[in-house]
CSV table of C-alpha atoms and ligand atoms in Angstrom, one decimal:
chain,number,residue,atom,x,y,z
Z,1,UNK,CA,19.0,-22.8,-6.1
Z,2,UNK,CA,15.9,-20.9,-4.6
Z,3,UNK,CA,15.7,-17.9,-6.1
Z,4,UNK,CA,12.4,-15.3,-5.3
Z,5,UNK,CA,11.4,-12.7,-8.3
Z,6,UNK,CA,9.6,-9.8,-6.9
Z,7,UNK,CA,7.8,-6.7,-8.3
Z,8,UNK,CA,4.7,-5.2,-9.2
Z,9,UNK,CA,1.6,-6.4,-10.8
Z,10,UNK,CA,2.7,-6.5,-14.3
Z,11,UNK,CA,6.5,-6.3,-13.8
Z,12,UNK,CA,7.1,-9.6,-16.1
Z,13,UNK,CA,7.5,-11.9,-13.3
Z,14,UNK,CA,6.0,-14.5,-15.3
Z,15,UNK,CA,7.5,-13.5,-18.3
Z,16,UNK,CA,10.9,-13.3,-17.0
Z,17,UNK,CA,10.2,-16.7,-14.8
Z,18,UNK,CA,9.7,-19.1,-17.6
Z,19,UNK,CA,13.4,-19.2,-19.3
Z,20,UNK,CA,14.9,-18.4,-15.5
Z,21,UNK,CA,13.6,-21.4,-14.2
Z,22,UNK,CA,14.7,-23.0,-17.2
Z,23,UNK,CA,18.2,-22.1,-16.7
Z,24,UNK,CA,18.3,-22.6,-13.1
Z,25,UNK,CA,17.3,-26.3,-13.3
Z,26,UNK,CA,14.4,-25.5,-10.8
Z,27,UNK,CA,10.4,-25.4,-11.0
Z,28,UNK,CA,9.2,-22.2,-11.5
Z,29,UNK,CA,6.3,-21.5,-8.5
Z,30,UNK,CA,3.4,-18.6,-8.9
Z,31,UNK,CA,0.9,-18.7,-6.4
Z,32,UNK,CA,-1.1,-16.8,-8.8
Z,33,UNK,CA,-0.8,-19.5,-11.5
Z,34,UNK,CA,-1.5,-22.3,-9.0
Z,35,UNK,CA,-4.9,-20.5,-7.7
Z,36,UNK,CA,-5.9,-20.1,-11.4
Z,37,UNK,CA,-5.2,-23.7,-12.2
Z,38,UNK,CA,-7.3,-24.6,-9.2
Z,39,UNK,CA,-10.2,-22.0,-10.5
Z,40,UNK,CA,-9.8,-24.1,-14.0
Z,41,UNK,CA,-10.2,-27.3,-12.3
Z,42,UNK,CA,-12.9,-26.2,-10.2
Z,43,UNK,CA,-11.5,-27.2,-6.8
Z,44,UNK,CA,-12.6,-25.5,-3.4
Z,45,UNK,CA,-9.3,-23.5,-3.2
Z,46,UNK,CA,-10.0,-22.0,-6.7
Z,47,UNK,CA,-13.6,-21.1,-5.9
Z,48,UNK,CA,-12.7,-19.3,-2.6
Z,49,UNK,CA,-9.1,-17.7,-4.2
Z,50,UNK,CA,-11.6,-16.4,-7.0
Z,51,UNK,CA,-13.5,-13.9,-4.5
Z,52,UNK,CA,-10.3,-12.4,-3.5
Z,53,UNK,CA,-8.5,-12.5,-7.0
Z,54,UNK,CA,-11.1,-10.8,-8.9
Z,55,UNK,CA,-11.4,-7.5,-6.7
Z,56,UNK,CA,-7.2,-7.5,-6.8
Z,57,UNK,CA,-7.4,-8.6,-3.1
Z,58,UNK,CA,-4.6,-10.9,-1.7
Z,59,UNK,CA,-5.8,-14.7,-0.6
Z,60,UNK,CA,-5.3,-15.1,3.0
Z,61,UNK,CA,-2.3,-15.9,4.0
Z,62,UNK,CA,-2.7,-19.0,5.8
Z,63,UNK,CA,-4.3,-20.4,2.6
Z,64,UNK,CA,-1.4,-19.4,0.7
Z,65,UNK,CA,1.3,-20.7,3.0
Z,66,UNK,CA,-0.1,-23.6,3.6
Z,67,UNK,CA,-0.4,-24.1,-0.7
Z,68,UNK,CA,3.4,-23.0,-0.8
Z,69,UNK,CA,4.7,-25.5,2.6
Z,70,UNK,CA,3.2,-28.2,0.2
Z,71,UNK,CA,4.8,-27.4,-2.9
Z,72,UNK,CA,7.8,-27.2,-1.3
Z,73,UNK,CA,8.0,-30.7,-0.2
Z,74,UNK,CA,7.5,-32.4,-3.7
Z,75,UNK,CA,10.2,-34.1,-5.2
Z,76,UNK,CA,11.1,-31.5,-7.5
Z,77,UNK,CA,11.4,-28.9,-5.2
Z,78,UNK,CA,14.2,-30.5,-3.4
Z,79,UNK,CA,16.9,-28.6,-5.4
Z,80,UNK,CA,15.5,-25.4,-5.1
Z,81,UNK,CA,12.4,-23.3,-6.5
Z,82,UNK,CA,11.9,-19.9,-8.3
Z,83,UNK,CA,9.3,-18.3,-6.9
Z,84,UNK,CA,6.6,-15.6,-9.0
Z,85,UNK,CA,4.2,-14.0,-6.8
Z,86,UNK,CA,5.4,-15.1,-3.3
Z,87,UNK,CA,5.7,-13.9,-0.6
Z,88,UNK,CA,3.5,-10.8,-1.0
Z,89,UNK,CA,2.8,-9.7,2.2
Z,90,UNK,CA,4.7,-9.1,5.2
Z,91,UNK,CA,3.4,-12.0,7.2
Z,92,UNK,CA,4.6,-14.5,4.0
Z,93,UNK,CA,7.8,-13.2,4.1
Z,94,UNK,CA,8.3,-13.7,7.7
Z,95,UNK,CA,6.6,-17.2,7.4
Z,96,UNK,CA,9.2,-17.9,4.6
Z,97,UNK,CA,12.0,-17.2,5.8
Z,98,UNK,CA,11.3,-19.3,9.3
Z,99,UNK,CA,10.2,-22.4,7.0
Z,100,UNK,CA,13.7,-22.1,5.3
Z,101,UNK,CA,15.5,-21.8,8.1
Z,102,UNK,CA,13.6,-24.8,9.9
Z,103,UNK,CA,14.6,-26.6,7.0
Z,104,UNK,CA,18.3,-25.5,6.4
Z,105,UNK,CA,17.1,-24.1,3.0
Z,106,UNK,CA,18.7,-20.8,2.0
Z,107,UNK,CA,17.4,-18.0,-0.1
Z,108,UNK,CA,20.4,-17.5,-2.4
Z,109,UNK,CA,19.2,-14.5,-4.2
Z,110,UNK,CA,15.9,-11.7,-4.5
Z,111,UNK,CA,15.2,-10.1,-7.9
Z,112,UNK,CA,13.5,-7.3,-7.4
Z,113,UNK,CA,12.0,-5.5,-11.0
Z,114,UNK,CA,11.0,-2.2,-11.0
Z,115,UNK,CA,8.3,-0.6,-13.7
Z,116,UNK,CA,6.5,2.7,-13.4
Z,117,UNK,CA,3.2,2.3,-12.8
Z,118,UNK,CA,1.8,3.8,-15.9
Z,119,UNK,CA,4.1,1.6,-17.8
Z,120,UNK,CA,2.0,-1.3,-15.7
Z,121,UNK,CA,-1.1,-0.1,-16.9
Z,122,UNK,CA,-0.2,-0.4,-20.5
Z,123,UNK,CA,1.3,-3.9,-20.0
Z,124,UNK,CA,-1.4,-5.4,-18.2
Z,125,UNK,CA,-4.2,-4.1,-20.1
Z,126,UNK,CA,-2.4,-5.5,-23.4
Z,127,UNK,CA,-1.8,-9.1,-21.7
Z,128,UNK,CA,-3.3,-12.0,-22.8
Z,129,UNK,CA,-2.9,-15.5,-21.0
Z,130,UNK,CA,-3.8,-19.1,-22.3
Z,131,UNK,CA,-6.4,-20.4,-20.6
Z,132,UNK,CA,-5.2,-24.1,-20.8
Z,133,UNK,CA,-1.3,-23.4,-19.6
Z,134,UNK,CA,-1.0,-19.7,-18.2
Z,135,UNK,CA,1.0,-18.6,-20.5
Z,136,UNK,CA,1.0,-14.8,-20.8
Z,137,UNK,CA,1.4,-12.9,-24.3
Z,138,UNK,CA,1.0,-9.3,-24.9
Z,139,UNK,CA,-1.0,-7.6,-28.1
Z,140,UNK,CA,1.6,-5.2,-29.0
Z,141,UNK,CA,5.0,-6.5,-27.4
Z,142,UNK,CA,5.0,-10.1,-27.4
Z,143,UNK,CA,1.6,-11.4,-29.8
Z,144,UNK,CA,0.4,-14.8,-29.8
Z,145,UNK,CA,1.2,-16.5,-32.6
Z,146,UNK,CA,-2.3,-16.7,-34.8
Z,147,UNK,CA,-2.3,-20.7,-34.3
Z,148,UNK,CA,-2.7,-20.2,-30.7
Z,149,UNK,CA,-0.3,-20.6,-27.7
Z,150,UNK,CA,2.9,-21.2,-28.8
Z,151,UNK,CA,3.8,-23.4,-25.6
Z,152,UNK,CA,0.2,-26.1,-25.5
Z,153,UNK,CA,-1.6,-24.9,-29.0
Z,154,UNK,CA,-5.1,-23.8,-27.3
Z,155,UNK,CA,-6.3,-21.2,-29.4
Z,156,UNK,CA,-7.9,-19.7,-26.2
Z,157,UNK,CA,-5.4,-16.9,-25.4
Z,158,UNK,CA,-7.8,-14.1,-23.9
Z,159,UNK,CA,-7.7,-11.2,-21.1
Z,160,UNK,CA,-7.2,-12.5,-17.6
Z,161,UNK,CA,-10.4,-11.0,-15.4
Z,162,UNK,CA,-8.4,-9.2,-12.9
Z,163,UNK,CA,-6.8,-7.2,-15.9
Z,164,UNK,CA,-9.5,-4.6,-16.8
Z,165,UNK,CA,-8.4,-1.3,-15.7
Z,166,UNK,CA,-10.3,-0.7,-12.5
Z,167,UNK,CA,-8.7,-4.0,-11.0
Z,168,UNK,CA,-5.4,-3.1,-12.1
Z,169,UNK,CA,-6.1,0.4,-9.8
Z,170,UNK,CA,-6.9,-1.9,-6.5
Z,171,UNK,CA,-4.1,-4.7,-7.7
Z,172,UNK,CA,-1.5,-1.4,-7.3
Z,173,UNK,CA,-2.8,-0.2,-4.5
Z,174,UNK,CA,-2.3,-3.6,-2.6
Z,175,UNK,CA,0.9,-3.8,-3.9
Z,176,UNK,CA,2.1,-0.5,-2.3
Z,177,UNK,CA,0.4,-1.0,0.9
Z,178,UNK,CA,1.0,-5.2,1.6
Z,179,UNK,CA,3.5,-6.0,-0.7
Z,180,UNK,CA,5.9,-3.3,-1.1
Z,181,UNK,CA,7.1,-3.8,2.9
Z,182,UNK,CA,7.8,-7.3,2.1
Z,183,UNK,CA,11.3,-5.9,0.8
Z,184,UNK,CA,12.4,-4.7,4.2
Z,185,UNK,CA,12.0,-8.1,5.2
Z,186,UNK,CA,14.1,-10.2,2.4
Z,187,UNK,CA,16.7,-7.7,2.9
Z,188,UNK,CA,17.7,-8.8,6.1
Z,189,UNK,CA,17.5,-12.4,4.6
Z,190,UNK,CA,19.1,-12.5,1.1
Z,191,UNK,CA,20.7,-10.9,-1.3
Z,192,UNK,CA,18.3,-8.5,-2.9
Z,193,UNK,CA,19.2,-7.4,-6.9
Z,194,UNK,CA,17.4,-4.4,-7.2
Z,195,UNK,CA,16.6,-4.1,-11.4
Z,196,UNK,CA,15.3,-1.9,-13.9
Z,197,UNK,CA,12.3,-3.8,-15.0
Z,198,UNK,CA,11.4,-1.6,-17.9
Z,199,UNK,CA,13.0,-2.1,-21.6
Z,200,UNK,CA,12.5,-5.4,-24.0
Z,201,UNK,CA,11.7,-8.5,-22.5
Z,202,UNK,CA,15.2,-9.5,-24.2
Z,203,UNK,CA,17.0,-7.1,-22.5
Z,204,UNK,CA,15.2,-7.3,-18.9
Z,205,UNK,CA,16.2,-11.0,-19.3
Z,206,UNK,CA,19.9,-9.9,-19.8
Z,207,UNK,CA,20.1,-7.7,-16.8
Z,208,UNK,CA,18.6,-10.7,-14.6
Z,209,UNK,CA,20.9,-13.1,-16.0
Z,210,UNK,CA,23.7,-10.9,-15.3
Z,211,UNK,CA,23.0,-10.1,-12.0
Z,212,UNK,CA,22.8,-13.9,-11.2
Z,213,UNK,CA,25.9,-14.3,-12.9
Z,214,UNK,CA,23.9,-17.0,-15.0
V,1,LIG,P1,-0.5,-12.9,-9.8
V,1,LIG,O1,-1.0,-14.2,-11.2
V,1,LIG,O2,0.9,-13.3,-9.1
V,1,LIG,O3,-0.7,-11.8,-10.5
V,1,LIG,P2,0.5,-10.5,-10.1
V,1,LIG,O4,1.5,-10.4,-9.3
V,1,LIG,O5,-0.9,-9.3,-10.0
V,1,LIG,O6,1.4,-10.2,-11.4
V,1,LIG,P3,1.1,-10.4,-13.0
V,1,LIG,O7,0.9,-11.8,-13.4
V,1,LIG,O8,-0.3,-9.3,-13.3
V,1,LIG,O9,2.3,-9.8,-13.6
V,1,LIG,P4,3.7,-9.9,-14.2
V,1,LIG,O10,4.8,-9.6,-13.1
V,1,LIG,O11,3.6,-12.3,-13.8
V,1,LIG,O12,3.6,-9.6,-15.3
V,1,LIG,P5,3.6,-10.5,-16.6
V,1,LIG,O13,5.1,-11.1,-17.0
V,1,LIG,O14,2.4,-11.2,-16.6
V,1,LIG,O15,-1.7,-12.8,-8.8
V,1,LIG,C1,-2.8,-13.0,-9.4
V,1,LIG,C2,-3.9,-12.8,-7.9
V,1,LIG,O16,-3.9,-13.8,-7.4
V,1,LIG,C3,-3.5,-11.8,-6.9
V,1,LIG,O17,-4.1,-10.4,-7.2
V,1,LIG,C4,-4.0,-12.1,-5.7
V,1,LIG,O18,-5.4,-11.9,-5.7
V,1,LIG,C5,-3.4,-13.7,-5.8
V,1,LIG,N1,-2.5,-14.2,-5.2
V,1,LIG,C6,-1.7,-14.2,-6.1
V,1,LIG,N2,-0.4,-14.8,-5.3
V,1,LIG,C7,-0.7,-14.7,-3.8
V,1,LIG,C8,-0.1,-14.2,-2.8
V,1,LIG,N3,1.4,-14.7,-2.6
V,1,LIG,N4,-1.3,-14.4,-1.7
V,1,LIG,C9,-1.9,-13.9,-1.7
V,1,LIG,N5,-2.7,-13.5,-2.7
V,1,LIG,C10,-2.0,-14.0,-3.9
V,1,LIG,O19,3.7,-9.0,-17.7
V,1,LIG,C11,2.8,-8.5,-17.9
V,1,LIG,C12,2.4,-8.2,-19.2
V,1,LIG,O20,3.5,-7.4,-19.7
V,1,LIG,C13,2.5,-9.1,-20.4
V,1,LIG,O21,1.4,-8.9,-21.5
V,1,LIG,C14,3.8,-9.7,-20.9
V,1,LIG,O22,3.7,-9.8,-22.4
V,1,LIG,C15,4.1,-8.0,-21.0
V,1,LIG,N6,5.6,-7.4,-20.7
V,1,LIG,C16,6.4,-8.4,-19.8
V,1,LIG,N7,7.8,-8.2,-19.7
V,1,LIG,C17,7.8,-6.8,-20.5
V,1,LIG,C18,8.5,-6.0,-21.0
V,1,LIG,N8,9.8,-6.1,-20.6
V,1,LIG,N9,8.4,-5.0,-21.9
V,1,LIG,C19,7.2,-5.3,-22.4
V,1,LIG,N10,6.0,-5.5,-22.2
V,1,LIG,C20,6.6,-6.7,-21.2
V,2,LIG,MG1,2.2,-13.3,-13.1
V,3,LIG,ZN1,-0.9,-22.7,-23.1
């Protein structure tokens, strides 16, 4: 099954993706996580992506689509993927729809999470991220265990550089300008489930699972 998790920064895509990918039995493909992993590993791609990410701008489409094309051709993606944070521009969405058509694959569903801006700022300013595996927490809503990351055990659970208030505002502007129009493209290509992304993490999870009949 190929599913896209769509929504503004801080809408809970990464938080929900973990259980959802497990349930669907497909890999979780988050372009932001791939860029951050490259940055940690000091690759050329990581350095280039950082120059865009640090100011909340989108990494260029050609670079992002090439990366996704490589990922889609890996053996573990043959049975489907759960996308998180891709596509996030109209050219990326058109590229993806075309790629699926060309490769005889189908986008089974799009899950779109709606969260008001005020809640987003509160969520993102409280977010803490594991520098080793990328797992995310929230200082109040989902605090990391004192012993460290519950996924990998690392004690380095910190605030992401682009989670400062100034950068969050520009990420929201970029979302409104470049990413929100993506939904129009996706509505023409797949079933879109428009879901309320507010409420407890478990409540949002139940909404998603119900929409996908899981
Ligand atoms: P990316 O890493 O994708 O960031 P984003 O889209 O801005 O989304 P976030 O990761 O900030 O939010 P999320 O929806 O995953 O929320 P989360 O679950 O963490 O992208 C970063 C950058 O990479 C971009 O700015 C761009 O530069 C580049 N990039 C990535 N993909 C690209 C692409 N395709 N093209 C071009 N450039 C690209 O939740 C947020 C917080 O809220 C957490 O603390 C969480 O614990 C908490 N929380 C979650 N759910 C709830 C809830 N229900 N109630 C209370 N708190 C909650
Ligand atoms: Mg995320
Ligand atoms: Zn970790």
